[in-house]
DNA sequence: CCGACCATGTAATATGTTACATGATTGT
DNA sequence: ACAATCATGTAACATATTACATGGTCGG
């Protein structure tokens, strides 16, 4: 289950609460694995039962209790084993592409919204990825620095930075590609509506 | 539920059996929405109960019965309504990117396999998409020609071809990008192993 | 006659979403 | 005091995977 390894992987870079993890799944981590709190909290309990993580309660203010989780040696071993497994790919699922191709009956307003949403989504994503990548390359990302510090040899200290640069830069280029794609589609649609003004209100 | 619309959308281009749909989910359709027979057969029954599709039994040979499904007017209306809804995006989930960034402890063999599998996967995908795109642009794809024939006006006949060209060409470019990415990552890894031959057997 | 493929199903399990539910803290 | 955010949970439901299960057809 990838959610388990998203949690364990993140905890392998330092301790954190369930809520920290929830926020992480919204921002950084969610670029590769998103999950809601309804999934995360129960899963943390399972991982703790299995001895892959431990937790201790921390009191905030006078009453509010939060649990701060840390990865165990067994947890580190589990991440390491999972990371060395052969890649597996889930079936392709892209509901918006599906909507685009089966929405071919001529609702140009819906098509325009489709492309504009796509554009907006990937422009935001590009900005987020760029900002994150900058924080990584300028060595300001605390958790990644921790991973580097944990590496046992000089050579292995290259890896944490390199894999993240590759992964995030790859997704950044993908975001740029999606932006270009959406702009070209919008240009086609502009041209279509110019050539066929009578269809512009079709649904 | 996108699976419902993958089924309905496909049936909107012509009748077909559950098994046809299963194969379709493996090849063409699966580029945007994959599903297994265990999901498809039960779902067809639900869609039929709801009056969105109908079926008639066809006997193959002397005994083998298959059910051939057709979309109803209610089904067409449902697809049309769904296609005009605002886009929704699920959380990002990319288990292989996750494996790459949390596999940063230095198993270069696993990293190499990761990149090679990625390369292989997207080279196959590129070839499939190219072949499909060619069949579409050379007007040899029967179901798409059916969609074009069904369009009520000359202007609207452009849409089925256009949206598919956009969707498949977009994914083709993405496949090319992933291929470039994997090659660059492999080049980095080659360089790393050249610089640090002692780490090449690490795990 | 045998293997590859056609054809359809169910059951158990795993994973993920949405809604419901509660209460504390912090800054204004 | 009030709002935003911190912090954690459960229940019901929806969706998807894996394994189990059966039998027919067609070509060599």
Coordinates of N, CA, C and O (backbone and C1' of nucleotides) in Angstrom, one line a residue, chain D residues 1-6 8-28:
Chain D
dA1 P -16.6 38.0 25.4 O5' -17.7 37.8 24.5 C5' -18.5 37.3 23.7 C4' -18.0 37.6 22.3 C3' -18.2 36.4 21.4 O3' -18.4 36.8 20.1 C1' -15.9 37.0 21.4
dC2 P -19.7 36.6 19.3 O5' -19.0 36.4 17.8 C5' -18.0 37.4 17.4 C4' -16.9 36.7 16.7 C3' -17.2 35.3 16.1 O3' -17.3 35.5 14.7 C1' -15.0 35.4 17.1
dA3 P -17.6 34.3 13.7 O5' -16.3 34.3 12.7 C5' -15.4 35.5 12.6 C4' -14.1 35.0 12.1 C3' -14.1 33.7 11.3 O3' -13.2 33.9 10.2 C1' -12.8 33.3 13.2
dA4 P -13.1 32.8 9.0 O5' -11.6 32.3 9.2 C5' -10.6 33.2 9.5 C4' -9.3 32.4 9.9 C3' -9.1 31.1 9.1 O3' -7.7 31.1 8.8 C1' -9.2 30.6 11.4
dT5 P -7.1 30.0 7.8 O5' -6.4 28.9 8.8 C5' -5.5 29.5 9.8 C4' -5.4 28.4 11.0 C3' -5.1 27.0 10.5 O3' -3.9 26.7 11.1 C1' -6.7 27.0 12.2
dC6 P -3.1 25.3 10.8 O5' -3.2 24.6 12.3 C5' -2.8 25.3 13.4 C4' -3.1 24.5 14.7 C3' -2.6 23.1 14.6 O3' -2.0 22.7 15.8 C1' -4.9 23.1 15.1
dT8 P -2.8 15.3 15.9 O5' -4.3 14.7 16.0 C5' -4.8 14.5 17.3 C4' -6.2 13.8 17.2 C3' -6.2 12.5 16.5 O3' -6.4 11.4 17.4 C1' -8.1 13.9 16.0
dG9 P -6.1 9.9 16.9 O5' -7.5 9.6 16.2 C5' -8.5 9.2 17.1 C4' -9.9 9.5 16.5 C3' -10.5 8.5 15.6 O3' -10.7 7.3 16.2 C1' -11.3 10.7 15.3
dT10 P -11.3 6.1 15.4 O5' -12.8 6.4 15.1 C5' -13.7 6.7 16.2 C4' -15.1 6.8 15.5 C3' -15.4 5.6 14.8 O3' -16.8 5.3 15.1 C1' -15.5 7.4 13.3
dA11 P -17.5 4.0 14.6 O5' -18.4 4.5 13.4 C5' -19.2 5.7 13.5 C4' -20.1 5.8 12.3 C3' -20.4 4.4 11.7 O3' -21.8 4.5 11.3 C1' -19.2 5.7 10.1
dA12 P -22.5 3.3 10.6 O5' -22.6 3.8 9.1 C5' -23.0 5.2 8.8 C4' -23.0 5.5 7.4 C3' -23.5 4.3 6.5 O3' -24.3 4.8 5.4 C1' -21.3 4.9 5.9
dC13 P -24.9 3.8 4.3 O5' -24.0 4.1 3.1 C5' -23.6 5.5 2.8 C4' -22.5 5.5 1.8 C3' -22.7 4.5 0.6 O3' -22.8 5.4 -0.5 C1' -20.5 4.4 1.4
dA14 P -23.1 4.8 -2.0 O5' -21.6 4.8 -2.6 C5' -20.9 6.0 -2.6 C4' -19.6 5.8 -3.2 C3' -19.6 5.0 -4.5 O3' -18.9 5.8 -5.5 C1' -18.1 4.0 -3.0
dT15 P -18.7 5.3 -7.0 O5' -17.3 4.6 -6.9 C5' -16.1 5.3 -6.5 C4' -15.0 4.3 -6.4 C3' -14.8 3.5 -7.7 O3' -13.6 3.9 -8.2 C1' -14.6 2.2 -5.7
dA16 P -12.9 3.1 -9.5 O5' -12.1 2.0 -8.9 C5' -11.1 2.2 -7.9 C4' -10.3 1.0 -7.6 C3' -10.0 0.1 -8.8 O3' -8.6 -0.2 -8.8 C1' -11.0 -1.2 -7.1
dT17 P -7.9 -1.2 -9.8 O5' -7.6 -2.5 -8.8 C5' -6.9 -2.3 -7.6 C4' -6.7 -3.6 -6.9 C3' -6.1 -4.7 -7.8 O3' -5.0 -5.2 -7.1 C1' -8.1 -5.5 -6.7
dT18 P -4.0 -6.3 -7.8 O5' -4.5 -7.7 -7.2 C5' -4.8 -7.8 -5.8 C4' -5.3 -9.1 -5.5 C3' -4.8 -10.3 -6.4 O3' -4.2 -11.2 -5.6 C1' -7.2 -10.3 -6.3
dA19 P -3.7 -12.7 -6.2 O5' -4.9 -13.6 -5.9 C5' -5.6 -13.5 -4.7 C4' -6.8 -14.4 -4.7 C3' -6.6 -15.7 -5.4 O3' -7.1 -16.8 -4.5 C1' -8.5 -14.7 -6.2
dC20 P -7.1 -18.3 -5.0 O5' -8.6 -18.6 -5.4 C5' -9.6 -18.3 -4.4 C4' -11.0 -18.5 -5.0 C3' -11.2 -19.8 -5.7 O3' -12.4 -20.4 -5.2 C1' -11.8 -18.1 -7.2
dA21 P -12.7 -21.9 -5.5 O5' -13.5 -21.8 -6.9 C5' -14.6 -21.0 -7.0 C4' -15.2 -21.0 -8.4 C3' -14.8 -22.2 -9.3 O3' -16.0 -23.1 -9.3 C1' -14.9 -20.2 -10.5
dT22 P -15.9 -24.5 -10.2 O5' -16.6 -24.1 -11.5 C5' -17.7 -23.3 -11.5 C4' -18.1 -23.0 -13.0 C3' -17.8 -24.1 -14.0 O3' -19.1 -24.6 -14.4 C1' -17.1 -22.0 -14.8
dG23 P -19.2 -26.1 -15.1 O5' -19.1 -25.7 -16.7 C5' -20.1 -24.9 -17.3 C4' -19.5 -24.3 -18.5 C3' -19.0 -25.3 -19.6 O3' -19.9 -25.4 -20.7 C1' -17.7 -23.4 -19.4
dG24 P -19.7 -26.1 -22.0 O5' -19.4 -24.9 -22.9 C5' -20.3 -23.8 -23.1 C4' -19.9 -23.0 -24.2 C3' -19.6 -23.7 -25.5 O3' -20.1 -22.9 -26.6 C1' -17.6 -22.7 -24.8
dT25 P -20.0 -23.5 -28.1 O5' -18.7 -22.7 -28.6 C5' -18.6 -21.3 -28.7 C4' -17.3 -20.9 -29.4 C3' -17.1 -21.6 -30.7 O3' -16.8 -20.6 -31.7 C1' -15.2 -21.9 -29.4
dC26 P -16.9 -20.9 -33.3 O5' -15.3 -20.8 -33.6 C5' -14.4 -19.9 -32.9 C4' -13.0 -20.2 -33.3 C3' -12.8 -20.9 -34.6 O3' -11.7 -20.3 -35.3 C1' -11.8 -22.2 -32.9
dG27 P -11.6 -20.5 -36.9 O5' -10.0 -20.9 -36.9 C5' -9.0 -20.2 -36.2 C4' -7.8 -21.1 -35.9 C3' -7.4 -21.9 -37.2 O3' -6.0 -21.7 -37.3 C1' -7.7 -23.4 -35.3
dG28 P -5.2 -22.3 -38.5 O5' -4.4 -23.4 -37.8 C5' -3.6 -23.1 -36.7 C4' -3.0 -24.4 -36.1 C3' -2.4 -25.4 -37.1 O3' -1.2 -25.9 -36.6 C1' -4.1 -26.5 -35.9

